[in-house]
Amino acid sequence: MTTDEEMKDILMGPIGTPERDRFEISCLMWEVGYGIKLKRKELNMSQEELAQKTGLTLRDIKGIERGNVTTHIPNIHKIWHTLGMHQPEPKSQSRKRPLTKQSPSLRTIAG
């Protein structure tokens, strides 16, 4: 039987490859966006209200909640602050090493 990690290695490449980094960052951004969406709904706040309170556009909020990786990290921090959230720990424990200067940035991956 193949483990999740082995399957990711087969499909996305081993940890440290650009393909795997893109996959791992995509998963992380989805988790962050989903957490933001859950908290926003818990507070009975619309996407429009969150956009207004953070100074971001409605398009930004929708994209972030969908896990769009083209956003800037400071935008995520604005949202967390507005919603009273702390920087969460990633739920995924699959990353065995932190991203380094050699790892692609969120901007590079999105493009």
C-alpha angles and dihedrals in degrees: 000000000000119000123224090253093051090049091051089050090052097045103032104022130250123311111282097036119116092242092053092045090053090050094047093047090047090053092047093050090049090053091049093048093047091050090051091050092050093049093046091052091045087058091047090238123148123226088247092055092048091050091051094047094048098040090238125126124257087244089057093051093048092048094048092049089052091052097255107176096203094085126102120250092237088062090056089050091051090054094046090050092048092050093044092245129146122221102279126223111244113259091214113085093185097102107094095182134032121250110269135196086272091056116091117261123239089256093052093049094049093051 
